[in-house]
Amino acid sequence: MNPVLVESSEMLRTILAGLVHDCEARGVTLEADIPEVSHMVYVDVSAMERVIINLVTNSLSYVSKGDIIKVSLKNRLDGVEIIIDDSGPGIPEDALSHVFDRYYSSRPREVATPAGVKTSTTSRKERGPDGDLATYGTGLGLAIVKEIVQAHGGQVYAANRPEGGSRFVVVIPRRFKSSRFVKTSVGARRGNAS
Ligand SMILES: Nc1ncnc2c1ncn2[C@@H]1O[C@H](COP(=O)(O)OP(=O)(O)O)[C@@H](O)[C@H]1O
Ligand SMILES: [Mg+2]
């Protein structure tokens, strides 16, 4: 972890700029509802980019052409909340408590066989015309999201929107919880090797 002090709105706008093309290529609108200026937060920017990419990429694989993925940022007293809303099928109620588990995936899995990589349940054709976004699941995306967010002293949770679709909320604390970073950065410092 390499946390730096950043202005959260600007950080999120920059991250989303990198995702616009993928969304447009699928005919999906990436909508942003971000205040001009928000709290300063201590964030490992590339790790937080991974969080947003994982969440938006999941949404992208569940929505249809013409749909909207909306990313909002809200200032709270003690931090900022980043909310990713999609209009996909949402998450079955009994799966809500498992989606952040390592290897939990409702997608078909690719299984390795001596003859090469095959899937047990789905034909390769069902990958879809683009083939860019994996239709197959590893169940690791949200586990990584949770790990990164917790390393920031934050929280992440999943919900279903009353109007349909899923909502993922990432809470980043305003105050830097240094002890957590110290723990996760031990032995991981860059540039000390030489
Ligand atoms: N936007 C979403 N809409 C509906 N279900 C979702 C969404 N994002 C994640 N999920 C559910 O959470 C599971 C775990 O997601 P993830 O950890 O990214 O693994 P993977 O994408 O490899 O399946 C998915 O398989 C799916 O069941
Ligand atoms: Mg995923």
Tab-separated table of C-alpha atoms and ligand atoms in Angstrom:
chain	number	residue	atom	x	y	z
A	1	MET	CA	0.000	0.000	0.000
A	2	ASN	CA	1.221	3.429	-0.947
A	3	PRO	CA	-1.376	5.841	0.421
A	4	VAL	CA	-1.310	9.478	-0.615
A	5	LEU	CA	-3.563	12.376	0.296
A	6	VAL	CA	-5.948	13.040	-2.614
A	7	GLU	CA	-9.107	14.995	-3.269
A	8	SER	CA	-11.703	12.266	-3.644
A	9	SER	CA	-13.838	13.790	-6.443
A	10	GLU	CA	-10.853	14.347	-8.671
A	11	MET	CA	-9.534	10.859	-7.982
A	12	LEU	CA	-12.881	9.280	-8.881
A	13	ARG	CA	-13.300	11.380	-12.050
A	14	THR	CA	-9.853	10.282	-13.205
A	15	ILE	CA	-10.608	6.615	-12.537
A	16	LEU	CA	-13.938	6.810	-14.374
A	17	ALA	CA	-12.319	8.485	-17.382
A	18	GLY	CA	-10.391	5.261	-17.854
A	19	LEU	CA	-13.619	3.222	-17.927
A	20	VAL	CA	-15.737	5.340	-20.278
A	21	HIS	CA	-14.405	3.660	-23.391
A	22	ASP	CA	-15.191	0.105	-22.203
A	23	CYS	CA	-18.721	1.189	-21.313
A	24	GLU	CA	-19.324	3.038	-24.576
A	25	ALA	CA	-18.028	0.063	-26.540
A	26	ARG	CA	-20.870	-1.951	-25.017
A	27	GLY	CA	-23.484	0.753	-25.573
A	28	VAL	CA	-23.673	1.429	-21.835
A	29	THR	CA	-23.667	4.941	-20.407
A	30	LEU	CA	-21.354	5.560	-17.469
A	31	GLU	CA	-23.036	8.322	-15.523
A	32	ALA	CA	-21.212	10.216	-12.790
A	33	ASP	CA	-22.800	12.134	-9.940
A	34	ILE	CA	-19.770	13.621	-8.248
A	35	PRO	CA	-19.556	16.897	-6.329
A	36	GLU	CA	-17.125	19.505	-7.628
A	37	VAL	CA	-15.036	19.118	-4.487
A	38	SER	CA	-15.101	16.456	-1.773
A	39	HIS	CA	-13.115	15.373	1.258
A	40	MET	CA	-9.425	14.729	1.119
A	41	VAL	CA	-8.718	11.054	1.762
A	42	TYR	CA	-5.620	8.910	2.164
A	43	VAL	CA	-5.792	6.408	-0.639
A	44	ASP	CA	-3.557	4.061	-2.529
A	45	VAL	CA	-4.781	5.377	-5.859
A	46	SER	CA	-3.952	2.346	-8.000
A	47	ALA	CA	-5.526	0.001	-5.442
A	48	MET	CA	-8.647	2.169	-5.331
A	49	GLU	CA	-8.692	2.192	-9.125
A	50	ARG	CA	-8.704	-1.637	-8.981
A	51	VAL	CA	-11.728	-1.454	-6.644
A	52	ILE	CA	-13.729	0.770	-8.988
A	53	ILE	CA	-12.673	-1.195	-12.075
A	54	ASN	CA	-13.765	-4.474	-10.480
A	55	LEU	CA	-17.135	-3.053	-9.466
A	56	VAL	CA	-17.893	-1.283	-12.754
A	57	THR	CA	-16.702	-4.301	-14.759
A	58	ASN	CA	-19.057	-6.553	-12.815
A	59	SER	CA	-21.937	-4.156	-13.475
A	60	LEU	CA	-20.971	-3.950	-17.107
A	61	SER	CA	-21.278	-7.688	-17.457
A	62	TYR	CA	-24.798	-7.684	-16.004
A	63	VAL	CA	-26.437	-4.715	-17.759
A	64	SER	CA	-27.764	-4.581	-21.311
A	65	LYS	CA	-27.042	-2.303	-24.204
A	66	GLY	CA	-28.681	1.095	-23.620
A	67	ASP	CA	-28.480	0.776	-19.837
A	68	ILE	CA	-26.800	3.153	-17.409
A	69	ILE	CA	-24.205	2.460	-14.735
A	70	LYS	CA	-24.237	5.312	-12.279
A	71	VAL	CA	-21.306	6.122	-10.027
A	72	SER	CA	-21.953	8.648	-7.272
A	73	LEU	CA	-19.799	10.195	-4.611
A	74	LYS	CA	-21.281	11.506	-1.369
A	75	ASN	CA	-19.519	13.435	1.342
A	76	ARG	CA	-20.249	12.080	4.777
A	77	LEU	CA	-19.151	13.485	8.122
A	78	ASP	CA	-16.439	10.885	8.566
A	79	GLY	CA	-15.551	10.040	5.000
A	80	VAL	CA	-16.769	9.611	1.459
A	81	GLU	CA	-19.143	7.075	0.026
A	82	ILE	CA	-18.703	5.839	-3.539
A	83	ILE	CA	-21.849	4.193	-4.877
A	84	ILE	CA	-22.069	2.043	-8.001
A	85	ASP	CA	-25.636	1.491	-9.197
A	86	ASP	CA	-26.613	-0.712	-12.096
A	87	SER	CA	-29.861	-1.786	-13.684
A	88	GLY	CA	-28.934	-5.440	-14.077
A	89	PRO	CA	-30.797	-8.348	-12.444
A	90	GLY	CA	-29.524	-7.524	-8.958
A	91	ILE	CA	-28.229	-10.100	-6.499
A	92	PRO	CA	-30.390	-12.929	-5.135
A	93	GLU	CA	-31.141	-12.242	-1.461
A	94	ASP	CA	-29.497	-15.466	-0.312
A	95	ALA	CA	-26.300	-14.567	-2.199
A	96	LEU	CA	-25.933	-11.062	-0.717
A	97	SER	CA	-23.950	-12.302	2.269
A	98	HIS	CA	-21.602	-14.382	0.089
A	99	VAL	CA	-20.633	-12.177	-2.846
A	100	PHE	CA	-17.482	-10.902	-1.115
A	101	ASP	CA	-16.336	-14.423	-0.258
A	102	ARG	CA	-13.241	-15.665	-2.011
A	103	TYR	CA	-14.239	-17.954	-4.932
A	104	TYR	CA	-17.938	-17.194	-4.636
A	105	SER	CA	-19.262	-16.775	-8.168
A	106	SER	CA	-22.625	-17.356	-9.737
A	107	ARG	CA	-21.009	-17.412	-13.149
A	108	PRO	CA	-20.023	-20.569	-14.991
A	109	ARG	CA	-16.488	-21.626	-14.200
A	110	GLU	CA	-13.742	-22.555	-16.525
A	111	VAL	CA	-12.194	-25.828	-15.483
A	112	ALA	CA	-8.825	-27.049	-16.571
A	113	THR	CA	-8.762	-30.426	-18.281
A	114	PRO	CA	-5.856	-32.345	-19.799
A	115	ALA	CA	-7.144	-31.285	-23.203
A	116	GLY	CA	-7.060	-27.625	-22.300
A	117	VAL	CA	-9.361	-25.181	-20.628
A	118	LYS	CA	-13.015	-26.154	-20.804
A	119	THR	CA	-16.103	-25.103	-19.046
A	120	SER	CA	-18.328	-27.645	-17.456
A	121	THR	CA	-21.599	-25.819	-17.874
A	122	THR	CA	-21.429	-23.371	-20.717
A	123	SER	CA	-20.214	-23.429	-24.257
A	124	ARG	CA	-17.477	-21.045	-25.227
A	125	LYS	CA	-19.850	-19.381	-27.702
A	126	GLU	CA	-21.762	-17.948	-24.784
A	127	ARG	CA	-18.831	-15.718	-24.007
A	128	GLY	CA	-20.577	-13.089	-26.122
A	129	PRO	CA	-19.586	-11.247	-29.244
A	130	ASP	CA	-17.031	-8.940	-27.658
A	131	GLY	CA	-15.050	-11.541	-25.781
A	132	ASP	CA	-13.348	-8.694	-23.950
A	133	LEU	CA	-15.053	-9.080	-20.626
A	134	ALA	CA	-14.860	-12.479	-19.034
A	135	THR	CA	-18.220	-14.170	-18.851
A	136	TYR	CA	-16.610	-16.795	-16.680
A	137	GLY	CA	-16.189	-16.137	-13.004
A	138	THR	CA	-13.304	-16.617	-10.653
A	139	GLY	CA	-15.127	-15.231	-7.666
A	140	LEU	CA	-12.074	-13.205	-6.751
A	141	GLY	CA	-13.055	-9.721	-7.907
A	142	LEU	CA	-15.158	-8.745	-4.919
A	143	ALA	CA	-12.865	-10.508	-2.431
A	144	ILE	CA	-10.049	-8.276	-3.695
A	145	VAL	CA	-12.335	-5.244	-3.487
A	146	LYS	CA	-13.111	-6.009	0.136
A	147	GLU	CA	-9.470	-6.593	1.036
A	148	ILE	CA	-8.373	-3.271	-0.475
A	149	VAL	CA	-11.207	-1.274	1.066
A	150	GLN	CA	-10.595	-2.773	4.497
A	151	ALA	CA	-6.883	-2.011	4.206
A	152	HIS	CA	-7.989	1.625	3.918
A	153	GLY	CA	-9.979	1.264	7.140
A	154	GLY	CA	-13.137	1.423	5.045
A	155	GLN	CA	-16.138	-0.757	4.384
A	156	VAL	CA	-17.905	-2.148	1.348
A	157	TYR	CA	-21.350	-3.637	1.056
A	158	ALA	CA	-23.772	-4.868	-1.551
A	159	ALA	CA	-27.487	-4.273	-1.806
A	160	ASN	CA	-30.383	-4.473	-4.207
A	161	ARG	CA	-31.964	-1.247	-5.349
A	162	PRO	CA	-35.724	-0.974	-4.757
A	163	GLU	CA	-36.128	-0.080	-8.440
A	164	GLY	CA	-34.094	-3.134	-9.486
A	165	GLY	CA	-30.419	-3.719	-10.095
A	166	SER	CA	-27.543	-3.862	-7.678
A	167	ARG	CA	-25.848	-1.224	-5.566
A	168	PHE	CA	-22.328	-1.460	-4.209
A	169	VAL	CA	-21.203	1.068	-1.621
A	170	VAL	CA	-17.572	1.769	-0.776
A	171	VAL	CA	-16.923	3.868	2.312
A	172	ILE	CA	-13.506	5.495	2.598
A	173	PRO	CA	-12.759	7.059	5.966
A	174	ARG	CA	-11.740	10.666	6.051
A	175	ARG	CA	-9.130	10.079	8.668
A	176	PHE	CA	-6.129	7.985	7.845
A	177	LYS	CA	-6.006	4.872	9.986
A	178	SER	CA	-2.252	4.568	9.908
A	179	SER	CA	-1.994	1.375	11.933
A	180	ARG	CA	-3.746	-0.609	9.215
A	181	PHE	CA	-1.424	0.680	6.549
A	182	VAL	CA	1.631	-0.007	8.653
A	183	LYS	CA	0.449	-3.585	9.016
A	184	THR	CA	-0.208	-4.182	5.331
A	185	SER	CA	2.870	-2.354	4.052
A	186	VAL	CA	5.464	-4.230	6.081
A	187	GLY	CA	7.821	-5.916	3.674
A	188	ALA	CA	5.989	-4.407	0.720
A	189	ARG	CA	7.853	-1.154	0.436
A	190	ARG	CA	8.915	-0.379	-3.074
A	191	GLY	CA	12.239	1.012	-4.113
A	192	ASN	CA	14.223	-0.330	-1.184
A	193	ALA	CA	15.627	-3.345	-2.972
A	194	SER	CA	18.778	-1.758	-4.383
B	1	LIG	N1	-23.323	-5.903	-10.497
B	1	LIG	C1	-23.705	-7.131	-10.126
B	1	LIG	N2	-24.985	-7.547	-10.355
B	1	LIG	C2	-25.375	-8.791	-9.971
B	1	LIG	N3	-24.575	-9.686	-9.348
B	1	LIG	C3	-23.314	-9.327	-9.100
B	1	LIG	C4	-22.809	-8.037	-9.482
B	1	LIG	N4	-21.512	-7.963	-9.096
B	1	LIG	C5	-21.225	-9.140	-8.516
B	1	LIG	N5	-22.295	-9.967	-8.519
B	1	LIG	C6	-22.364	-11.317	-7.930
B	1	LIG	O1	-21.239	-11.501	-7.100
B	1	LIG	C7	-20.482	-12.643	-7.534
B	1	LIG	C8	-19.020	-12.437	-7.200
B	1	LIG	O2	-18.460	-11.376	-7.971
B	1	LIG	P1	-16.905	-11.368	-8.218
B	1	LIG	O3	-16.214	-11.565	-6.920
B	1	LIG	O4	-16.552	-10.180	-9.019
B	1	LIG	O5	-16.665	-12.706	-9.031
B	1	LIG	P2	-16.955	-13.036	-10.569
B	1	LIG	O6	-17.241	-11.731	-11.271
B	1	LIG	O7	-15.691	-13.683	-11.016
B	1	LIG	O8	-18.135	-13.976	-10.549
B	1	LIG	C9	-20.823	-12.746	-9.020
B	1	LIG	O9	-20.584	-14.044	-9.517
B	1	LIG	C10	-22.298	-12.406	-8.996
B	1	LIG	O10	-23.042	-13.502	-8.522
B	2	MG	MG	-16.084	-9.984	-11.106
